[in-house]
XYZ file of C-alpha atoms in Angstrom:
390
model
C 8.731 -6.198 -16.900
C 8.100 -7.386 -13.630
C 9.901 -11.223 -13.198
C 7.916 -14.045 -11.939
C 9.671 -16.229 -9.566
C 8.028 -19.793 -9.394
C 8.050 -21.725 -6.364
C 10.108 -20.328 -3.044
C 10.484 -23.226 -0.605
C 10.552 -23.306 3.151
C 12.810 -26.491 3.783
C 13.343 -28.568 6.644
C 16.097 -30.925 7.314
C 15.773 -34.414 7.699
C 17.038 -34.352 10.898
C 13.754 -32.876 12.005
C 12.193 -35.807 10.910
C 14.174 -38.357 13.298
C 10.994 -39.083 15.138
C 9.379 -40.804 12.129
C 9.992 -44.478 12.419
C 10.465 -45.196 8.664
C 12.355 -48.132 6.980
C 15.352 -46.674 4.863
C 17.144 -48.701 2.016
C 20.209 -47.001 1.158
C 19.899 -48.309 -2.288
C 17.496 -45.646 -3.350
C 18.003 -42.259 -3.119
C 15.335 -39.835 -1.207
C 13.403 -37.302 -3.850
C 14.693 -33.593 -3.908
C 14.079 -30.377 -4.193
C 10.333 -30.814 -2.723
C 8.421 -27.285 -3.317
C 4.801 -26.418 -3.000
C 2.513 -24.004 -4.621
C -0.804 -22.895 -3.419
C -4.006 -22.747 -5.301
C -5.909 -19.374 -4.345
C -9.517 -19.643 -4.173
C -10.497 -16.282 -3.150
C -10.924 -16.706 0.351
C -7.008 -15.653 1.877
C -8.099 -18.007 5.070
C -9.025 -21.227 2.585
C -6.860 -21.838 -0.227
C -8.149 -24.182 -2.760
C -5.384 -26.673 -2.954
C -1.510 -26.966 -2.413
C 0.372 -28.755 -5.140
C 3.770 -30.407 -4.076
C 6.339 -31.014 -6.915
C 9.790 -33.024 -6.878
C 12.433 -33.946 -8.712
C 11.979 -37.145 -10.219
C 14.195 -40.301 -8.807
C 15.679 -41.959 -11.643
C 16.721 -45.477 -10.069
C 15.453 -48.280 -12.162
C 13.477 -49.749 -8.978
C 11.744 -46.860 -8.479
C 8.182 -47.800 -8.048
C 6.063 -45.111 -6.548
C 6.273 -41.854 -4.020
C 4.799 -41.695 -1.019
C 3.480 -38.096 0.391
C 3.463 -37.942 4.259
C 2.134 -34.797 6.201
C 0.812 -33.117 9.194
C -1.604 -30.628 10.471
C 0.617 -29.221 13.382
C 4.383 -29.598 14.461
C 3.359 -31.194 17.836
C 1.431 -34.305 15.300
C 3.132 -37.195 13.792
C 3.546 -37.728 10.342
C 0.881 -39.488 8.480
C 0.606 -40.972 5.102
C -1.625 -38.527 2.630
C -0.658 -40.546 -0.604
C 1.063 -42.875 -3.278
C 1.662 -41.591 -6.634
C 3.604 -42.499 -9.412
C 3.566 -38.792 -10.722
C 6.389 -36.125 -9.383
C 3.704 -33.799 -8.305
C 0.637 -34.428 -5.783
C -2.587 -32.107 -5.887
C -3.810 -32.122 -2.131
C -7.178 -30.237 -2.518
C -8.983 -28.040 0.169
C -6.974 -26.311 3.172
C -3.335 -28.021 3.079
C -1.813 -29.586 6.380
C 1.339 -27.362 7.561
C 4.156 -29.810 6.705
C 5.091 -32.858 4.234
C 7.753 -34.823 2.963
C 7.905 -37.100 0.134
C 9.704 -40.909 -0.234
C 10.596 -43.020 -2.686
C 9.217 -46.736 -2.563
C 11.651 -49.460 -4.396
C 9.872 -52.630 -6.100
C 9.308 -55.058 -3.279
C 7.973 -51.992 -0.801
C 11.552 -50.664 0.567
C 11.508 -46.846 1.082
C 13.695 -43.888 0.937
C 14.537 -41.693 3.704
C 12.544 -38.647 3.644
C 13.142 -35.633 1.487
C 13.465 -32.161 3.050
C 10.225 -31.137 4.292
C 8.374 -28.315 3.406
C 6.510 -25.847 5.605
C 2.988 -24.599 4.116
C 3.912 -20.971 5.940
C 1.006 -18.742 5.388
C 2.870 -16.031 7.416
C 4.648 -15.545 3.708
C 1.162 -14.042 2.754
C 1.465 -10.564 1.228
C -0.169 -7.114 2.389
C -3.615 -6.431 0.455
C -3.583 -3.546 -1.766
C -4.537 -0.748 0.352
C -7.211 1.327 -2.183
C -9.075 0.504 -5.585
C -10.576 3.088 -7.731
C -12.569 2.416 -11.517
C -13.249 4.116 -14.527
C -16.239 3.584 -16.114
C -16.236 2.969 -19.879
C -18.555 1.882 -22.826
C -18.804 -1.807 -22.105
C -15.782 -2.189 -20.077
C -14.649 -0.960 -16.884
C -10.902 0.106 -15.978
C -10.281 -0.415 -12.206
C -6.441 0.561 -10.861
C -5.251 0.078 -7.055
C -2.222 0.880 -5.249
C 0.983 -1.386 -5.673
C 1.811 -1.491 -2.015
C 2.028 -5.339 -2.575
C 4.879 -5.406 -5.052
C 6.649 -2.359 -3.639
C 6.956 -3.961 -0.291
C 7.912 -7.335 -1.262
C 9.014 -7.251 -4.897
C 10.868 -10.666 -4.506
C 7.868 -12.406 -3.305
C 5.149 -10.860 -5.642
C 3.870 -12.986 -8.242
C 0.615 -11.343 -9.624
C -2.809 -9.441 -8.845
C -6.080 -11.172 -8.987
C -9.368 -9.262 -10.139
C -12.674 -10.631 -9.049
C -15.870 -8.988 -9.534
C -19.914 -9.769 -8.545
C -22.980 -8.106 -9.458
C -23.916 -4.910 -7.537
C -27.586 -3.399 -6.189
C -27.529 0.093 -6.516
C -31.045 0.523 -4.339
C -29.290 -1.274 -1.609
C -25.748 -0.618 -1.983
C -24.700 -4.319 -1.734
C -22.213 -6.270 -3.681
C -23.758 -10.037 -4.048
C -21.841 -12.718 -2.572
C -21.116 -14.801 -5.251
C -17.782 -13.708 -6.832
C -15.926 -14.493 -10.177
C -11.996 -14.167 -10.811
C -12.025 -11.643 -13.894
C -8.158 -12.454 -14.770
C -4.511 -12.038 -13.241
C -1.950 -9.441 -14.161
C 1.462 -8.545 -12.943
C 0.469 -4.603 -13.264
C -1.627 -2.466 -10.952
C -4.466 -2.085 -13.229
C -6.728 -4.290 -15.260
C -9.619 -3.565 -17.883
C -12.432 -5.649 -16.970
C -14.493 -5.417 -20.698
C -17.199 -7.395 -22.490
C -19.541 -5.718 -20.015
C -23.239 -4.834 -20.253
C -23.788 -0.967 -20.005
C -26.088 0.008 -17.041
C -25.510 -3.050 -15.325
C -23.330 -2.164 -12.247
C -20.505 -4.591 -10.687
C -18.382 -4.775 -7.842
C -14.691 -5.486 -7.870
C -12.009 -6.351 -5.508
C -8.403 -7.019 -5.840
C -5.855 -9.504 -4.190
C -2.035 -9.860 -4.079
C -0.859 -13.558 -4.641
C 2.465 -14.572 -3.338
C 5.058 -16.456 -5.209
C 4.195 -19.405 -2.944
C 0.293 -18.927 -4.133
C -0.509 -17.577 -0.796
C -3.740 -14.980 -1.612
C -3.732 -11.332 0.611
C -6.657 -9.982 1.911
C -8.641 -8.437 -0.478
C -8.507 -4.449 -1.462
C -11.415 -2.246 -0.343
C -14.400 -2.980 -2.733
C -15.687 -0.620 -5.243
C -18.570 -0.633 -7.685
C -19.199 1.017 -11.380
C -21.585 0.897 -14.145
C -20.220 0.978 -17.996
C -22.255 3.558 -19.826
C -22.015 4.378 -23.389
C -19.870 7.086 -24.993
C -18.618 8.550 -28.332
C -15.639 10.944 -29.143
C -15.267 13.628 -31.219
C -18.669 14.632 -32.026
C -19.672 17.584 -34.105
C -22.313 19.878 -34.012
C -22.976 23.484 -35.249
C -24.864 26.649 -33.551
C -28.539 27.306 -34.306
C -28.098 30.232 -36.607
C -25.116 28.223 -38.252
C -26.851 25.190 -39.597
C -30.028 24.494 -37.296
C -30.275 20.985 -38.619
C -27.170 19.892 -36.710
C -27.559 22.313 -33.520
C -29.745 19.981 -31.464
C -28.678 16.767 -29.441
C -30.596 13.783 -27.488
C -28.321 11.468 -25.291
C -31.173 8.776 -25.763
C -34.361 8.306 -27.286
C -36.338 4.607 -26.661
C -37.447 4.732 -30.896
C -38.765 1.739 -30.432
C -40.281 1.381 -26.925
C -38.204 -1.614 -25.653
C -36.665 0.042 -22.867
C -33.222 -0.143 -23.885
C -30.461 1.688 -25.497
C -29.642 0.543 -29.059
C -26.844 1.927 -31.100
C -29.006 4.231 -33.205
C -30.849 5.564 -30.189
C -27.702 6.837 -28.505
C -25.882 10.570 -29.132
C -28.448 11.757 -31.645
C -27.717 14.617 -33.369
C -30.785 16.676 -35.333
C -32.219 19.690 -35.567
C -32.221 22.451 -32.856
C -35.606 23.310 -33.380
C -37.375 20.368 -31.829
C -38.499 20.302 -28.255
C -37.799 16.830 -27.650
C -33.899 17.402 -27.683
C -31.742 17.596 -24.440
C -29.751 20.657 -25.522
C -29.128 22.807 -28.499
C -26.185 25.033 -29.548
C -26.292 28.597 -29.879
C -23.956 31.350 -30.884
C -23.761 34.993 -29.753
C -22.597 37.647 -32.232
C -19.098 37.735 -30.396
C -18.525 34.108 -31.219
C -19.465 32.616 -27.795
C -21.021 29.863 -27.748
C -23.341 28.185 -25.721
C -25.023 24.924 -24.561
C -28.855 25.511 -24.225
C -31.077 22.918 -22.361
C -34.213 22.270 -23.935
C -36.469 19.133 -23.125
C -38.680 19.431 -19.862
C -37.022 17.806 -17.002
C -33.446 18.559 -18.570
C -31.081 20.646 -16.396
C -27.281 21.475 -16.703
C -24.426 21.941 -14.493
C -20.877 22.554 -14.874
C -18.352 19.650 -13.652
C -16.164 20.729 -10.600
C -12.866 21.492 -10.271
C -11.962 23.099 -13.442
C -10.918 21.613 -17.031
C -10.755 17.731 -17.304
C -8.255 15.801 -18.747
C -10.088 13.669 -20.643
C -14.009 12.340 -20.578
C -13.271 9.294 -18.176
C -12.705 12.700 -15.529
C -16.238 13.105 -15.336
C -17.327 10.235 -12.878
C -20.064 11.064 -10.704
C -22.793 13.454 -11.759
C -22.783 16.402 -8.923
C -25.854 15.826 -6.707
C -26.853 19.481 -6.453
C -26.360 22.861 -8.754
C -28.054 21.972 -11.699
C -30.369 24.667 -13.930
C -32.033 25.247 -16.795
C -29.660 28.275 -17.530
C -27.639 27.980 -20.767
C -23.769 27.648 -20.125
C -20.775 28.951 -22.126
C -19.015 25.697 -24.116
C -15.630 25.877 -23.229
C -12.423 24.075 -24.292
C -11.081 21.226 -22.097
C -14.511 21.803 -19.547
C -17.107 19.368 -18.489
C -20.676 19.449 -18.052
C -23.093 17.141 -16.761
C -26.857 16.883 -17.879
C -29.792 15.771 -15.409
C -32.618 14.646 -17.386
C -35.880 12.970 -16.643
C -36.370 9.622 -17.417
C -40.410 9.552 -17.243
C -40.097 6.638 -15.001
C -39.336 8.498 -11.385
C -35.583 8.413 -12.006
C -33.237 10.740 -13.528
C -30.766 10.151 -16.254
C -26.985 11.406 -16.541
C -25.333 12.658 -19.571
C -22.031 14.416 -19.212
C -20.053 16.532 -22.286
C -16.245 17.042 -22.602
C -15.840 19.810 -25.237
C -12.615 19.642 -27.285
C -13.311 22.771 -29.788
C -15.403 25.056 -30.066
C -15.560 28.302 -32.751
C -18.421 30.492 -34.125
C -19.133 27.964 -36.607
C -18.992 24.237 -34.849
C -18.449 22.495 -31.642
C -16.728 19.382 -30.982
C -17.218 17.089 -27.944
C -17.090 13.750 -26.321
C -20.208 12.162 -24.594
C -21.327 9.572 -21.943
C -24.643 8.568 -21.171
C -25.740 6.564 -17.956
C -28.275 4.028 -19.134
C -29.197 2.689 -15.274
C -31.956 4.624 -14.268
C -30.948 6.896 -11.201
C -27.361 6.032 -11.090
C -25.083 9.102 -11.502
C -21.948 7.319 -12.535
C -20.484 8.912 -15.547
C -16.926 7.338 -14.935
C -13.702 9.387 -8.218
C -16.764 9.017 -6.107
C -18.336 11.278 -3.564
C -20.852 14.559 -3.596
C -18.954 16.716 -5.796
C -19.834 20.257 -5.296
C -21.030 22.304 -8.668
C -17.972 24.619 -9.703
C -19.528 28.194 -11.402
C -16.523 29.675 -12.811
C -17.705 30.203 -16.543
C -20.103 32.567 -17.442
C -23.895 31.002 -16.552
C -26.604 32.609 -18.745
C -30.543 32.219 -18.768
C -31.785 30.443 -21.737
C -31.408 32.119 -25.182
C -34.223 32.847 -27.663
C -34.055 31.142 -31.041
């Protein structure tokens, strides 16, 4: 488990403050162990605030503390605030340097504390890359761990941000929200609406609170899925040989739970595909509904349904494909509105009597995201046959 180190300080000696003309009363000690932490804002160049903290002065004559700062090393220190607390919250972009004094009843002031330099050079490098996986009502994001690997003692945590995304314009919205923080190079963004795309970005936060530049941005679109669906080939049990990814039964244009992943009769013409078996025991997926075509997901067997990410841009056919355990299949279907819909299967078990598979479906019109990005070729390494008769 990674540890979290709090508030390291770049300290200057009181001698560096000799140019300050302050009254010093030896009867009250200066505050000790002045430290700071930046409050990140999401903009590495504009922190939300700096928080100063120091040890309590236990002198019974203590009245308050005074906080001094300067914007650059050539400027003089000015009084920033007076407080009875041992912390000070300075909103906005912080000054370059701060120190604190203790004030006695009557107004006498201690020597300055050691000063802290608010040193942005302690900012970490940002993550070099960012990836995502589409899930049902969620998106899993993961990224390069180089900020921690390069500077483990200076690393505090990662910050994960999201905003809306326009698929048509290929643009992320300018208003970002913090999804959460984590010390691991991965994060699950949940409670998302299926079919609604989101942009994601990640920054690394140093122990002082400095925020790195963001990772490259990525977008993803959650989609419904289900595991371990059982169907039978048409000659075995016609009533469980047909499948429809989505059918808008109530006409509201939304994908309700009962309208997704419908196992039904294979003799219907409004299903997306049906399952057939030949005399030698080979099982096939057969596209059925008008506007529905099928492609084998490229690259051979896939480890999981979530490995089927972007639907191939070409290579679809109305020909049947043999169902083979471990392989992925992508369906391109007409949505009736000029936009295609995409569904995916990963077959987990095949026999002459039944087939078991996992499926996913993208509810966003025209969006090929099923779960790593790019124009994927169509792999044609398994037997491809023309549509079979029933």
